[in-house]
PDB file as gemmi writes it, atoms N, CA and C in Angstrom:
CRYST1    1.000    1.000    1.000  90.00  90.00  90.00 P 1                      
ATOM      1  N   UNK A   1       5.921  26.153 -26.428  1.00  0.00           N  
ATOM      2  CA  UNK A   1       5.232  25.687 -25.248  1.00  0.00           C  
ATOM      3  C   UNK A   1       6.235  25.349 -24.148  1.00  0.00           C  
ATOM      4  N   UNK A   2       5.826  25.501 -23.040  1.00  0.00           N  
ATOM      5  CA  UNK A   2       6.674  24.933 -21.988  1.00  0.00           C  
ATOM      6  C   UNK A   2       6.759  23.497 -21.318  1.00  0.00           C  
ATOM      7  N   UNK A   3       8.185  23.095 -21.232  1.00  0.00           N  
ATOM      8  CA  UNK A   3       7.965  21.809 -20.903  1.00  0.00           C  
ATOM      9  C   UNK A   3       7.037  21.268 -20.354  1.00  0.00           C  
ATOM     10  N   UNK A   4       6.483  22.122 -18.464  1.00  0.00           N  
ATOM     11  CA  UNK A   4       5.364  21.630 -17.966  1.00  0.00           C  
ATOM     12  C   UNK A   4       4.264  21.541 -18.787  1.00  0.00           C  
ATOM     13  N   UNK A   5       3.706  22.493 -19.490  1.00  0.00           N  
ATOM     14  CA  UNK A   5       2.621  22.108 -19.945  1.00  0.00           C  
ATOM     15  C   UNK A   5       2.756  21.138 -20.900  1.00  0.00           C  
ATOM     16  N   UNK A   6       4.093  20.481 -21.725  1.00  0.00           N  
ATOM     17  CA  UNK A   6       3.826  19.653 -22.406  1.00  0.00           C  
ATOM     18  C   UNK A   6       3.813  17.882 -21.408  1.00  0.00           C  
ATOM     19  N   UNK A   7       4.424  18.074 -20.815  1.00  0.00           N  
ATOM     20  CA  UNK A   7       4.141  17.113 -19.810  1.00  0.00           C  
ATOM     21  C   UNK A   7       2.913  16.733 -19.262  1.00  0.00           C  
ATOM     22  N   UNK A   8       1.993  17.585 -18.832  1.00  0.00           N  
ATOM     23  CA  UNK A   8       0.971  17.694 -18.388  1.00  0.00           C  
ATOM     24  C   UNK A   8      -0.030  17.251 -19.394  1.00  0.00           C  
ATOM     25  N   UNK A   9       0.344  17.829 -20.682  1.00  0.00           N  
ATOM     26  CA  UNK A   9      -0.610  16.954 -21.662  1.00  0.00           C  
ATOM     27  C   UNK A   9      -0.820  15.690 -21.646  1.00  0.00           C  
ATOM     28  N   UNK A  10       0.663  15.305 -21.966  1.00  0.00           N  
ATOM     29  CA  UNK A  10       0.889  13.748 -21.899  1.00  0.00           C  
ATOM     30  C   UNK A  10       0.430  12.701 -20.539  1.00  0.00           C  
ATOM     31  N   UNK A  11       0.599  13.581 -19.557  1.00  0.00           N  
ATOM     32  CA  UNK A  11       0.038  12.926 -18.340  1.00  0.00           C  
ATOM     33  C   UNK A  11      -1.568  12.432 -18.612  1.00  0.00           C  
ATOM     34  N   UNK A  12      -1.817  13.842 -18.902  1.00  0.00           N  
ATOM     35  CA  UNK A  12      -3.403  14.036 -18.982  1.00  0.00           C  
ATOM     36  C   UNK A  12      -4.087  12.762 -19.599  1.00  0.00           C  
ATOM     37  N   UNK A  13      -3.087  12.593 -21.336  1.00  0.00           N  
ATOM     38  CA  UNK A  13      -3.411  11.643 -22.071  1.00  0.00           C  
ATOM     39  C   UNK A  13      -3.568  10.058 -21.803  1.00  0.00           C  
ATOM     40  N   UNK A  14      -2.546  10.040 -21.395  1.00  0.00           N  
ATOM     41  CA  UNK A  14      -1.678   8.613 -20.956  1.00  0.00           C  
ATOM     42  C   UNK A  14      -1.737   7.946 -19.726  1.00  0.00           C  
ATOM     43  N   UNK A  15      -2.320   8.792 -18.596  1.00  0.00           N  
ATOM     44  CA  UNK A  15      -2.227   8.114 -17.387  1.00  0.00           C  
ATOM     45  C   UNK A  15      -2.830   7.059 -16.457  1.00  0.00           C  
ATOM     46  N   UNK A  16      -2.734   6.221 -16.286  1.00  0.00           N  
ATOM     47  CA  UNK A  16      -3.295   4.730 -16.069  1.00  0.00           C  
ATOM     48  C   UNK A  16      -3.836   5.100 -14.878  1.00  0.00           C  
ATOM     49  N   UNK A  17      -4.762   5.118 -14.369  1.00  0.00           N  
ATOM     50  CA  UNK A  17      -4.965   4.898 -12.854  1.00  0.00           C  
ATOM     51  C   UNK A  17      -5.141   3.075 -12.617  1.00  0.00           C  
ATOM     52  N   UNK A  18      -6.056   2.267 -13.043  1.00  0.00           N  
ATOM     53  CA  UNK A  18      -6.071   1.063 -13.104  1.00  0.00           C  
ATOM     54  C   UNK A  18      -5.744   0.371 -14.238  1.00  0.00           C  
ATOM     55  N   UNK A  19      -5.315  -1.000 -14.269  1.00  0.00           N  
ATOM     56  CA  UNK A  19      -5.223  -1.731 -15.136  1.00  0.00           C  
ATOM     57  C   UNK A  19      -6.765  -2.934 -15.526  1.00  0.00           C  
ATOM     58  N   UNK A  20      -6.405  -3.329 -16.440  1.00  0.00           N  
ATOM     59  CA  UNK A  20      -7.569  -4.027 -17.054  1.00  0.00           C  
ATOM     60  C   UNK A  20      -8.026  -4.938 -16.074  1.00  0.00           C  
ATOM     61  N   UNK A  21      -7.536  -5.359 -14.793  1.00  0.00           N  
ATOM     62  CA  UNK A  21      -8.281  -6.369 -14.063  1.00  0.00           C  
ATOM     63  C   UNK A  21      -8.766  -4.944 -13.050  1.00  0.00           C  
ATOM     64  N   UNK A  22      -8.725  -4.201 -13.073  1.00  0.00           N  
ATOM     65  CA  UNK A  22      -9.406  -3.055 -11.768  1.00  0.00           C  
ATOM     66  C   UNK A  22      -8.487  -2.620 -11.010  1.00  0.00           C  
ATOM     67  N   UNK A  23      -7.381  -3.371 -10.965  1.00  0.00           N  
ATOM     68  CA  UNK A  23      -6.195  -2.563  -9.916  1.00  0.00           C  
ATOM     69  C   UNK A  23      -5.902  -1.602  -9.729  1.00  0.00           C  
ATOM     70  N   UNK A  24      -5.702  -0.699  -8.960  1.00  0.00           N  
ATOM     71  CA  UNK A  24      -4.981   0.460  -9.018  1.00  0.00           C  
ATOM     72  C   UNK A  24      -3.551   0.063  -8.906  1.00  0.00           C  
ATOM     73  N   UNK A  25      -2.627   1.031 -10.487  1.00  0.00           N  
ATOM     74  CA  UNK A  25      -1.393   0.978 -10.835  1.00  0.00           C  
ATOM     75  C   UNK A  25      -0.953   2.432 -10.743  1.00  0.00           C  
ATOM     76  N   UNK A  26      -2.046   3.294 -11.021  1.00  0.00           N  
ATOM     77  CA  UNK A  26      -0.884   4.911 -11.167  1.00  0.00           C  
ATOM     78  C   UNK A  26       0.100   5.081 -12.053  1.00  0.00           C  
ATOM     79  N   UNK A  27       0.246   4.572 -13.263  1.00  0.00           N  
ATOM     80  CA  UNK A  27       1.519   4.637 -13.880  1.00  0.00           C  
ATOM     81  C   UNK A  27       1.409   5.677 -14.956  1.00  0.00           C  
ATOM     82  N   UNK A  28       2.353   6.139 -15.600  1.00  0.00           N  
ATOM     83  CA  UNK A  28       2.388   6.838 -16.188  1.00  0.00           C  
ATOM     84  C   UNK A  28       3.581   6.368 -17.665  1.00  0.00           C  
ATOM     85  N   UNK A  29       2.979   5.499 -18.748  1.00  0.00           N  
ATOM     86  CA  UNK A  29       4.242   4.525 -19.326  1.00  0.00           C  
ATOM     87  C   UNK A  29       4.999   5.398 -20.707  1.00  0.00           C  
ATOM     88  N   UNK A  30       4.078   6.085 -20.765  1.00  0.00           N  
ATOM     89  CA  UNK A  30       4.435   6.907 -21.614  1.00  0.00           C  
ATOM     90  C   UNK A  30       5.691   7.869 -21.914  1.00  0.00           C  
ATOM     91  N   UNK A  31       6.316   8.052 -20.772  1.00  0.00           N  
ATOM     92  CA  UNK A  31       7.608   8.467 -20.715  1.00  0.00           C  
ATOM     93  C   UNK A  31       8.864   7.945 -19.355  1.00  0.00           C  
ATOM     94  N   UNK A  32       9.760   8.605 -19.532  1.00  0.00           N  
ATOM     95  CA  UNK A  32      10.773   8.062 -18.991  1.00  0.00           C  
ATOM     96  C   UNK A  32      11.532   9.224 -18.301  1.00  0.00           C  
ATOM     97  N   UNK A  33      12.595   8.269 -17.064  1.00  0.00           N  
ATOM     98  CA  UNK A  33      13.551   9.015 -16.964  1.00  0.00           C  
ATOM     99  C   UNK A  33      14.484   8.677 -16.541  1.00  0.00           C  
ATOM    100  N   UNK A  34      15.982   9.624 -16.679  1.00  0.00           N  
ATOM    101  CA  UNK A  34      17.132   9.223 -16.974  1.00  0.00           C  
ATOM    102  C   UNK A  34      17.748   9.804 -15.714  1.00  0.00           C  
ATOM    103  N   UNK A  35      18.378   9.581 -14.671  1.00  0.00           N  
ATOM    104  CA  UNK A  35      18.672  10.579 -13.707  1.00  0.00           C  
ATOM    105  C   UNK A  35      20.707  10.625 -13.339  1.00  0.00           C  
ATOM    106  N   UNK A  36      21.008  11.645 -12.718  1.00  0.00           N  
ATOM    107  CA  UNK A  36      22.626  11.452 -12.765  1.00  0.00           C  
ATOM    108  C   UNK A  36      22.931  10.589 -12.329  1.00  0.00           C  
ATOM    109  N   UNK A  37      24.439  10.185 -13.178  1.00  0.00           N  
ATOM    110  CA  UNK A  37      25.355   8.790 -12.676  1.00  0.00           C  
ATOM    111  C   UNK A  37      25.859   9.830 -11.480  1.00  0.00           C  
ATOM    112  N   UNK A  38      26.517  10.895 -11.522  1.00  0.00           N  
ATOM    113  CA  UNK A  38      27.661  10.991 -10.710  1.00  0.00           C  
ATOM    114  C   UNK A  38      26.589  11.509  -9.323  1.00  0.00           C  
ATOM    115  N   UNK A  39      25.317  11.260  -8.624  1.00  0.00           N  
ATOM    116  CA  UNK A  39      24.668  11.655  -7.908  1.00  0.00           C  
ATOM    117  C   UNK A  39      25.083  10.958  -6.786  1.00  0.00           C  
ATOM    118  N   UNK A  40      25.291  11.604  -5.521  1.00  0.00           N  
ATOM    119  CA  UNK A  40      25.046   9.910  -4.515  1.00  0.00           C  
ATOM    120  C   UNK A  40      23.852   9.189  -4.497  1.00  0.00           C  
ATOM    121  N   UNK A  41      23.846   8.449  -3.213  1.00  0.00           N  
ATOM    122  CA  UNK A  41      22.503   7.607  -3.059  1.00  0.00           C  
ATOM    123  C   UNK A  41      21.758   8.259  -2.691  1.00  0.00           C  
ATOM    124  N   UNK A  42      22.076   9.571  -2.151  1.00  0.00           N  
ATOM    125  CA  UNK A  42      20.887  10.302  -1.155  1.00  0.00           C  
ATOM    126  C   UNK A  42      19.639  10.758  -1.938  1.00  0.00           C  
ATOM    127  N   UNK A  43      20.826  11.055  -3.441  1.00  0.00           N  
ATOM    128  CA  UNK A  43      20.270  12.351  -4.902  1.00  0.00           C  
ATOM    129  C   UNK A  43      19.402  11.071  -5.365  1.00  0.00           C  
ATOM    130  N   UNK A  44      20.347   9.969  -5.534  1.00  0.00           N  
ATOM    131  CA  UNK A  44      19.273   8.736  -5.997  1.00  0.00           C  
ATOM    132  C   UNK A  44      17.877   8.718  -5.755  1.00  0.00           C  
ATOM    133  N   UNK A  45      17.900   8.271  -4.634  1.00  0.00           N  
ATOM    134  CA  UNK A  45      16.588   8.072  -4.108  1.00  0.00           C  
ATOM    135  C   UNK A  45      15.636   9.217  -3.487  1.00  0.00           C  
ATOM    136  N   UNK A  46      15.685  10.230  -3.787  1.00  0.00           N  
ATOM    137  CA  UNK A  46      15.154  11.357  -3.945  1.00  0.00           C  
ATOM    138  C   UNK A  46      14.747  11.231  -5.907  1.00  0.00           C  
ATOM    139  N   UNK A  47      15.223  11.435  -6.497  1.00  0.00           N  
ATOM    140  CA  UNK A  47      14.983  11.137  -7.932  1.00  0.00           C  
ATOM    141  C   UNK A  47      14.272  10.009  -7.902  1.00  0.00           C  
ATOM    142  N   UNK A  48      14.159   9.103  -7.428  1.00  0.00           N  
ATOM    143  CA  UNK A  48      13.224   7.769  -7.609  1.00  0.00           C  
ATOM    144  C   UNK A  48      11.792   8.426  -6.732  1.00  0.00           C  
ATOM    145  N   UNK A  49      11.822   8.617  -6.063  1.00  0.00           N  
ATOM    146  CA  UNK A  49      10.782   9.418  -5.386  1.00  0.00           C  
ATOM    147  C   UNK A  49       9.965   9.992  -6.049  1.00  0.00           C  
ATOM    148  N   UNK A  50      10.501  10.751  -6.411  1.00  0.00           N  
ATOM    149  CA  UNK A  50      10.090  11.828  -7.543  1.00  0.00           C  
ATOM    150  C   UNK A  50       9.077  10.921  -8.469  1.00  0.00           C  
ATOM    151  N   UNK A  51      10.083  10.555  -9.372  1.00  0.00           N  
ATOM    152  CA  UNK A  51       9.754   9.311 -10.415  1.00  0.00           C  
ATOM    153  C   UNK A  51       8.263   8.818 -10.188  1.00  0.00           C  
ATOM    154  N   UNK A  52       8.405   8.206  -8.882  1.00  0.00           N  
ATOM    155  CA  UNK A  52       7.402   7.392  -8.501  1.00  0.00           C  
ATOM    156  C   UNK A  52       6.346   8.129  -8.004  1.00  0.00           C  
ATOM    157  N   UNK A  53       6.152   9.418  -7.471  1.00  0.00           N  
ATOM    158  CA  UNK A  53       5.314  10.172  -7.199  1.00  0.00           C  
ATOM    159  C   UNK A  53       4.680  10.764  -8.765  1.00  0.00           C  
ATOM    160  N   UNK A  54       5.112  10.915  -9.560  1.00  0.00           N  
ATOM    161  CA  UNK A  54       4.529  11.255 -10.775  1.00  0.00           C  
ATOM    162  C   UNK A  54       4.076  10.109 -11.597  1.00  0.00           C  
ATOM    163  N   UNK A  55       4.642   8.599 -11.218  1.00  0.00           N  
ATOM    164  CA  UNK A  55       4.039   7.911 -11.803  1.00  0.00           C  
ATOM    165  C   UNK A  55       4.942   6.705 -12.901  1.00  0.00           C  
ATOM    166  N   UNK A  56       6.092   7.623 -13.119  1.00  0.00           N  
ATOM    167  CA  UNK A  56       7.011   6.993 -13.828  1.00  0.00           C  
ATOM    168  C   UNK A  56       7.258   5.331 -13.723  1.00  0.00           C  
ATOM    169  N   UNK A  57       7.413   5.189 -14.864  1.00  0.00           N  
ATOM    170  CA  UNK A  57       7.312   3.814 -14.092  1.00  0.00           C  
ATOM    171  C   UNK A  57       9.055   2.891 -15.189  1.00  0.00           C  
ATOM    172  N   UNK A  58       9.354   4.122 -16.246  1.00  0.00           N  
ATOM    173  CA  UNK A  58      10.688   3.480 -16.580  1.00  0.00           C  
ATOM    174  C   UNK A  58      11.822   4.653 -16.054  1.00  0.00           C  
ATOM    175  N   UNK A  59      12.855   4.420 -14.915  1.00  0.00           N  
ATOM    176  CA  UNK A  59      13.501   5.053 -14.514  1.00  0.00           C  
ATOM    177  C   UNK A  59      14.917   4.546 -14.103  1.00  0.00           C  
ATOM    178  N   UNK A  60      15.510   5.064 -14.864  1.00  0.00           N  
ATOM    179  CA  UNK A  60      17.123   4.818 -14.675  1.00  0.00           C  
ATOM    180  C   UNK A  60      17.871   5.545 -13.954  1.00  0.00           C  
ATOM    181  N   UNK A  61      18.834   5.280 -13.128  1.00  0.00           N  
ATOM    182  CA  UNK A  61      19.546   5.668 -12.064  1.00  0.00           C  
ATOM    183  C   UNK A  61      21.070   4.712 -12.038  1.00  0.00           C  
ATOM    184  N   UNK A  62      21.724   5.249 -12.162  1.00  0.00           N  
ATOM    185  CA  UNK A  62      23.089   4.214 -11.810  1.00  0.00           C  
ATOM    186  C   UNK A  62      24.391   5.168 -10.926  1.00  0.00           C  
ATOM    187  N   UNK A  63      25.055   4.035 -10.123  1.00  0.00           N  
ATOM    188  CA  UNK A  63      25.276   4.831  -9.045  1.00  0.00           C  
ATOM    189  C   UNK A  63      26.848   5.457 -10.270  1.00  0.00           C  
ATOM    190  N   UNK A  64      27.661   6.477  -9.650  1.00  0.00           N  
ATOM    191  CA  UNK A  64      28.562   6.632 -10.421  1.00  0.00           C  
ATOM    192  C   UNK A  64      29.859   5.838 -10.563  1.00  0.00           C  
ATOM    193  N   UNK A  65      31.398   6.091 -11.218  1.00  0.00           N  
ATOM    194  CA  UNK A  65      32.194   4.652 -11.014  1.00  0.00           C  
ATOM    195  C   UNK A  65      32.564   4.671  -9.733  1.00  0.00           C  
ATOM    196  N   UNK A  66      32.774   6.029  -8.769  1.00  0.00           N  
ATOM    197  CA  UNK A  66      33.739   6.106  -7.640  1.00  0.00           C  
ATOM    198  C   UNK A  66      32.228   5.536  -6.579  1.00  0.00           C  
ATOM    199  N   UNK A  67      31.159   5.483  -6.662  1.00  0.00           N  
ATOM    200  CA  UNK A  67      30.317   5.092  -6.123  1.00  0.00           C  
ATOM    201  C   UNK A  67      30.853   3.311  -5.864  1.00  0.00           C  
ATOM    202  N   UNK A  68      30.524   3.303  -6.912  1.00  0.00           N  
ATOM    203  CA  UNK A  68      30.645   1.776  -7.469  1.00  0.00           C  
ATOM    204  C   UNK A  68      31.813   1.354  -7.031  1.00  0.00           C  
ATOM    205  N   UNK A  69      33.046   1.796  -7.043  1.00  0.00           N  
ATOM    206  CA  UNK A  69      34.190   1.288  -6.301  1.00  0.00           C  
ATOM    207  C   UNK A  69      34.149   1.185  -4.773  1.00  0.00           C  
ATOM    208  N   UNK A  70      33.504   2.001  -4.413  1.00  0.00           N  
ATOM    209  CA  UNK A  70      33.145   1.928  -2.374  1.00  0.00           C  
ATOM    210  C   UNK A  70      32.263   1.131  -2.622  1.00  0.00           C  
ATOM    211  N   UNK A  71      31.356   1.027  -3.045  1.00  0.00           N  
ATOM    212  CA  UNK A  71      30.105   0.300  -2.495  1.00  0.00           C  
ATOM    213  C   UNK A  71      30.272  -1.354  -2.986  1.00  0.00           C  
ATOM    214  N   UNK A  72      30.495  -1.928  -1.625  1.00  0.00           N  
ATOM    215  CA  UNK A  72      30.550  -3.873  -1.882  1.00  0.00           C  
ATOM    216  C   UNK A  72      29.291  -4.463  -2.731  1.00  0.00           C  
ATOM    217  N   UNK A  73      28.103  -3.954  -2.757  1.00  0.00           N  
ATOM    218  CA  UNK A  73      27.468  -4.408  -3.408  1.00  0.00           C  
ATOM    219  C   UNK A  73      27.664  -4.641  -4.880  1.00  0.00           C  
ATOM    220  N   UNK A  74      28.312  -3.322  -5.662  1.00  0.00           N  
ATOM    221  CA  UNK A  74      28.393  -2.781  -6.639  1.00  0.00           C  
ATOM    222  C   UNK A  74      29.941  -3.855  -7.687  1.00  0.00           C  
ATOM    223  N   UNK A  75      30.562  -4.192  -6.532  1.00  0.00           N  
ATOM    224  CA  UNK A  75      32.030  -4.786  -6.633  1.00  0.00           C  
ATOM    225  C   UNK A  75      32.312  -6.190  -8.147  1.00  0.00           C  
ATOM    226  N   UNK A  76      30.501  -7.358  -7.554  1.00  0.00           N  
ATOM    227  CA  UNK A  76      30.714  -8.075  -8.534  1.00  0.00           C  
ATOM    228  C   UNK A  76      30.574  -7.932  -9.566  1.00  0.00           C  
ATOM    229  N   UNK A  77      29.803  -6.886 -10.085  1.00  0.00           N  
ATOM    230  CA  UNK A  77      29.548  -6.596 -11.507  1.00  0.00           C  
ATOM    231  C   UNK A  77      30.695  -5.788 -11.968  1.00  0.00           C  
ATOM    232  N   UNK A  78      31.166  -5.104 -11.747  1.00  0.00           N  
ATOM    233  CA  UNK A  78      32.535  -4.697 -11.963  1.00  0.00           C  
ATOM    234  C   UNK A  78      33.810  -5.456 -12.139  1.00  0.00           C  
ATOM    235  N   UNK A  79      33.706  -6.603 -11.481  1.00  0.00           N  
ATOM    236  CA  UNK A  79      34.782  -7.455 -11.388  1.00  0.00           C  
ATOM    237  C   UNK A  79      34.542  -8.697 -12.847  1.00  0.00           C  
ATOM    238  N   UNK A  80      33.102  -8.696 -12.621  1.00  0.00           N  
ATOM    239  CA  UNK A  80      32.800  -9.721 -13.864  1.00  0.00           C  
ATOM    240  C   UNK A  80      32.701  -8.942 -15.160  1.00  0.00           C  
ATOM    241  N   UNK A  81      32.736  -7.431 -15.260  1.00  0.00           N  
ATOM    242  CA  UNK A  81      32.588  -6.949 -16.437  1.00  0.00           C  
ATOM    243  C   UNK A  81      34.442  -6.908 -16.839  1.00  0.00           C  
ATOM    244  N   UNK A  82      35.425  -7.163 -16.063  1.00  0.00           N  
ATOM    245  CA  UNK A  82      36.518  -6.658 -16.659  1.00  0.00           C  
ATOM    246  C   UNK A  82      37.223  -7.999 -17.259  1.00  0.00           C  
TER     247      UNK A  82                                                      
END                                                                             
């Protein structure tokens, strides 16, 4: 079988439109995804996009190390991990 269609099953199966109080959530919990470290931010958040347009709702993204060395945000966790 092909990936899409196995995906599509699982969508089919699994896909939340609301939660038990009536909300609309859209999620899809049933699977996951893993996206490149060495991507920039641009690839990032294009991949989260994605993610979130299909529903995903567990999605990992981390920026890469040379990312992580430019970017000040990225600095304290690096500094406290060494």
């Amino acid at each position: 079988m092909h990936l899409a269609r196995l995906m599509k099953q699982d969508h089919d199966a699994h896909f939340q439109q609301t939660n038990t109080a009536g909300v609309t959530v859209n999620r899809w919990p049933t699977t996951s995804m893993f996206c490149s470290s060495a991507a920039s931010n641009e690839t990032s958040l294009l991949d989260h996009k994605f993610a979130c347009a299909l529903g995903i709702v567990a999605l990992e993204n981390r920026p890469d190390s040379a990312t992580a060395r430019r970017s000040p945000r990225w600095r304290p966790a690096l500094s406290a991990a060494r």
